[in-house]
Amino acid sequence: MERLWLLINAPAHSKERIAASGRIDLGINLHENEFRIYDPAKPERSKRFSGAVVSGTHSGPFVIDPRELVSVIGVRFRPGCAFPFLGTAASELADAHVDLEALWGTSAIELRERLCTAKTPGERFNLLEKALVAHLFRPLERHYAVRFALDTFGRANSGLAIRDVARDAGLSQRRFIQLFAREVGMSPKLFCRVRRFRQALETMRRTAVPNWGRVAVDCGYYDQSHLIHDFRFFSNLSPTEFVRQRSDCVMQNHATLVG
DNA sequence: TGACCATAGCTACAACATTA
DNA sequence: TAATGTTGTAGCTATGGTCA
């Protein structure tokens, strides 16, 4: 996993747009037994989930209301590392939120109850860690080709052809894409695009007034138009709109919702 | 698991719009 | 007027359906 996290008293502004992260998250609401996920196009519409929910890899944005997140604990999984704990292919969770109860059964409810009664953050992290270990559905082994591809994507800045990575991993392009999507939750190409988008967000975070042409080149985009295209795809916002709306948010891929 | 094929979508580039 | 931001498009690539 990438990290365990605990959110207490999130920023008190209205809704936040969450752009694609390429990661699977598990969140447990300790304040109330419910999560509401809002439609980015129609933020007045929401879907309700139980207080323990898995957020699959998203290729587009979704919206939350931080005012509803008084106390939330969760896990962020590294790419390709969630499926052994969840007992289902990551591709089954793509672009979706799923009640943890649907994957873990009643033990998901019990875990939430125990987390709610725990006294300290340390106690809660221990409980969560033990629950994850107890739910290992299979050995924590990624397919060698997926491991190879994630390593390769991690080292390269850009310009990798998926067919070349598949060939280097010793699989047909078709088979490689199937395996990668099953374990990571998105196609290799989409994963690379999300990774590059996150790199652009990280570059922006370090700069008060980003030079978009520079950011595009530094992150491996052919030019600025590609950067804008991906921003619209992953966050429904142009880069300038994203910078304007991100200031109050805790996470780099979050932006406040305006209008 | 691989080959073939149709097509959706991405890349590379050009051009236009806006802003300082 | 130059720099920055946005949009359009032709050609190419990645993806997914189907079949062997």
PDB file of N, CA and C (backbone and C1' of nucleotides) in Angstrom, chain C residues 2-16:
ATOM      1  P    DA C   2       6.237  40.959 -32.221  1.00  0.00           P
ATOM      2  O5'  DA C   2       6.680  40.170 -30.894  1.00  0.00           O
ATOM      3  C5'  DA C   2       7.091  40.921 -29.758  1.00  0.00           C
ATOM      4  C4'  DA C   2       6.674  40.178 -28.490  1.00  0.00           C
ATOM      5  C3'  DA C   2       6.894  38.661 -28.543  1.00  0.00           C
ATOM      6  O3'  DA C   2       7.471  38.259 -27.311  1.00  0.00           O
ATOM      7  C1'  DA C   2       4.619  39.118 -28.059  1.00  0.00           C
ATOM      8  P    DA C   3       7.889  36.723 -27.087  1.00  0.00           P
ATOM      9  O5'  DA C   3       6.812  36.278 -26.006  1.00  0.00           O
ATOM     10  C5'  DA C   3       6.551  37.148 -24.893  1.00  0.00           C
ATOM     11  C4'  DA C   3       5.387  36.611 -24.086  1.00  0.00           C
ATOM     12  C3'  DA C   3       5.431  35.098 -23.864  1.00  0.00           C
ATOM     13  O3'  DA C   3       5.120  34.841 -22.502  1.00  0.00           O
ATOM     14  C1'  DA C   3       3.374  35.711 -24.886  1.00  0.00           C
ATOM     15  P    DT C   4       5.159  33.333 -21.927  1.00  0.00           P
ATOM     16  O5'  DT C   4       3.610  32.984 -21.867  1.00  0.00           O
ATOM     17  C5'  DT C   4       2.718  33.898 -21.228  1.00  0.00           C
ATOM     18  C4'  DT C   4       1.287  33.499 -21.500  1.00  0.00           C
ATOM     19  C3'  DT C   4       0.983  32.011 -21.247  1.00  0.00           C
ATOM     20  O3'  DT C   4      -0.078  31.942 -20.314  1.00  0.00           O
ATOM     21  C1'  DT C   4       0.093  32.725 -23.316  1.00  0.00           C
ATOM     22  P    DG C   5      -0.607  30.522 -19.782  1.00  0.00           P
ATOM     23  O5'  DG C   5      -1.930  30.310 -20.654  1.00  0.00           O
ATOM     24  C5'  DG C   5      -2.952  31.300 -20.597  1.00  0.00           C
ATOM     25  C4'  DG C   5      -4.094  30.902 -21.522  1.00  0.00           C
ATOM     26  C3'  DG C   5      -4.539  29.442 -21.395  1.00  0.00           C
ATOM     27  O3'  DG C   5      -5.959  29.430 -21.297  1.00  0.00           O
ATOM     28  C1'  DG C   5      -4.083  29.974 -23.666  1.00  0.00           C
ATOM     29  P    DT C   6      -6.773  28.069 -21.191  1.00  0.00           P
ATOM     30  O5'  DT C   6      -7.271  27.825 -22.692  1.00  0.00           O
ATOM     31  C5'  DT C   6      -8.088  28.820 -23.300  1.00  0.00           C
ATOM     32  C4'  DT C   6      -8.468  28.385 -24.707  1.00  0.00           C
ATOM     33  C3'  DT C   6      -9.044  26.977 -24.809  1.00  0.00           C
ATOM     34  O3'  DT C   6     -10.369  27.086 -25.315  1.00  0.00           O
ATOM     35  C1'  DT C   6      -7.417  27.376 -26.510  1.00  0.00           C
ATOM     36  P    DT C   7     -11.272  25.835 -25.526  1.00  0.00           P
ATOM     37  O5'  DT C   7     -11.120  25.563 -27.101  1.00  0.00           O
ATOM     38  C5'  DT C   7     -11.329  26.636 -28.007  1.00  0.00           C
ATOM     39  C4'  DT C   7     -11.065  26.163 -29.435  1.00  0.00           C
ATOM     40  C3'  DT C   7     -11.678  24.805 -29.788  1.00  0.00           C
ATOM     41  O3'  DT C   7     -12.407  24.951 -30.997  1.00  0.00           O
ATOM     42  C1'  DT C   7      -9.387  24.861 -30.384  1.00  0.00           C
ATOM     43  P    DG C   8     -13.226  23.753 -31.625  1.00  0.00           P
ATOM     44  O5'  DG C   8     -12.355  23.312 -32.893  1.00  0.00           O
ATOM     45  C5'  DG C   8     -11.881  24.318 -33.780  1.00  0.00           C
ATOM     46  C4'  DG C   8     -11.102  23.679 -34.925  1.00  0.00           C
ATOM     47  C3'  DG C   8     -11.641  22.322 -35.401  1.00  0.00           C
ATOM     48  O3'  DG C   8     -11.577  22.289 -36.816  1.00  0.00           O
ATOM     49  C1'  DG C   8      -9.384  22.083 -34.695  1.00  0.00           C
ATOM     50  P    DT C   9     -12.205  21.059 -37.643  1.00  0.00           P
ATOM     51  O5'  DT C   9     -10.927  20.186 -38.022  1.00  0.00           O
ATOM     52  C5'  DT C   9      -9.836  20.818 -38.696  1.00  0.00           C
ATOM     53  C4'  DT C   9      -8.747  19.789 -38.963  1.00  0.00           C
ATOM     54  C3'  DT C   9      -9.257  18.372 -39.285  1.00  0.00           C
ATOM     55  O3'  DT C   9      -8.400  17.802 -40.252  1.00  0.00           O
ATOM     56  C1'  DT C   9      -7.779  18.276 -37.503  1.00  0.00           C
ATOM     57  P    DA C  10      -9.045  16.928 -41.463  1.00  0.00           P
ATOM     58  O5'  DA C  10      -7.732  16.194 -42.050  1.00  0.00           O
ATOM     59  C5'  DA C  10      -6.537  16.958 -42.226  1.00  0.00           C
ATOM     60  C4'  DA C  10      -5.332  16.066 -42.029  1.00  0.00           C
ATOM     61  C3'  DA C  10      -5.478  14.651 -42.579  1.00  0.00           C
ATOM     62  O3'  DA C  10      -4.236  14.268 -43.156  1.00  0.00           O
ATOM     63  C1'  DA C  10      -5.114  14.554 -40.234  1.00  0.00           C
ATOM     64  P    DG C  11      -4.092  12.828 -43.867  1.00  0.00           P
ATOM     65  O5'  DG C  11      -3.225  12.001 -42.805  1.00  0.00           O
ATOM     66  C5'  DG C  11      -2.028  12.580 -42.310  1.00  0.00           C
ATOM     67  C4'  DG C  11      -1.496  11.731 -41.176  1.00  0.00           C
ATOM     68  C3'  DG C  11      -1.450  10.222 -41.462  1.00  0.00           C
ATOM     69  O3'  DG C  11      -0.192   9.745 -41.019  1.00  0.00           O
ATOM     70  C1'  DG C  11      -2.673  10.628 -39.477  1.00  0.00           C
ATOM     71  P    DC C  12       0.218   8.215 -41.188  1.00  0.00           P
ATOM     72  O5'  DC C  12       0.312   7.740 -39.674  1.00  0.00           O
ATOM     73  C5'  DC C  12       1.004   8.561 -38.739  1.00  0.00           C
ATOM     74  C4'  DC C  12       0.717   8.068 -37.337  1.00  0.00           C
ATOM     75  C3'  DC C  12       0.902   6.565 -37.156  1.00  0.00           C
ATOM     76  O3'  DC C  12       1.745   6.370 -36.026  1.00  0.00           O
ATOM     77  C1'  DC C  12      -1.243   7.230 -36.364  1.00  0.00           C
ATOM     78  P    DT C  13       2.249   4.904 -35.621  1.00  0.00           P
ATOM     79  O5'  DT C  13       1.429   4.636 -34.269  1.00  0.00           O
ATOM     80  C5'  DT C  13       1.409   5.637 -33.265  1.00  0.00           C
ATOM     81  C4'  DT C  13       0.470   5.208 -32.154  1.00  0.00           C
ATOM     82  C3'  DT C  13       0.654   3.766 -31.695  1.00  0.00           C
ATOM     83  O3'  DT C  13       0.688   3.785 -30.278  1.00  0.00           O
ATOM     84  C1'  DT C  13      -1.619   4.158 -32.270  1.00  0.00           C
ATOM     85  P    DA C  14       0.922   2.480 -29.406  1.00  0.00           P
ATOM     86  O5'  DA C  14      -0.500   2.325 -28.708  1.00  0.00           O
ATOM     87  C5'  DA C  14      -1.065   3.465 -28.059  1.00  0.00           C
ATOM     88  C4'  DA C  14      -2.435   3.117 -27.487  1.00  0.00           C
ATOM     89  C3'  DA C  14      -2.490   1.818 -26.706  1.00  0.00           C
ATOM     90  O3'  DA C  14      -3.339   2.034 -25.582  1.00  0.00           O
ATOM     91  C1'  DA C  14      -3.948   1.686 -28.593  1.00  0.00           C
ATOM     92  P    DT C  15      -3.683   0.852 -24.543  1.00  0.00           P
ATOM     93  O5'  DT C  15      -5.098   0.348 -25.052  1.00  0.00           O
ATOM     94  C5'  DT C  15      -6.146   1.309 -25.181  1.00  0.00           C
ATOM     95  C4'  DT C  15      -7.373   0.666 -25.805  1.00  0.00           C
ATOM     96  C3'  DT C  15      -7.788  -0.654 -25.158  1.00  0.00           C
ATOM     97  O3'  DT C  15      -9.101  -0.478 -24.652  1.00  0.00           O
ATOM     98  C1'  DT C  15      -7.806  -0.787 -27.539  1.00  0.00           C
ATOM     99  P    DG C  16      -9.762  -1.573 -23.714  1.00  0.00           P
ATOM    100  O5'  DG C  16     -10.779  -2.339 -24.680  1.00  0.00           O
ATOM    101  C5'  DG C  16     -11.694  -1.581 -25.459  1.00  0.00           C
ATOM    102  C4'  DG C  16     -12.378  -2.492 -26.471  1.00  0.00           C
ATOM    103  C3'  DG C  16     -12.816  -3.844 -25.907  1.00  0.00           C
ATOM    104  O3'  DG C  16     -14.060  -4.181 -26.502  1.00  0.00           O
ATOM    105  C1'  DG C  16     -11.388  -4.173 -27.748  1.00  0.00           C
TER     106       DG C  16
END
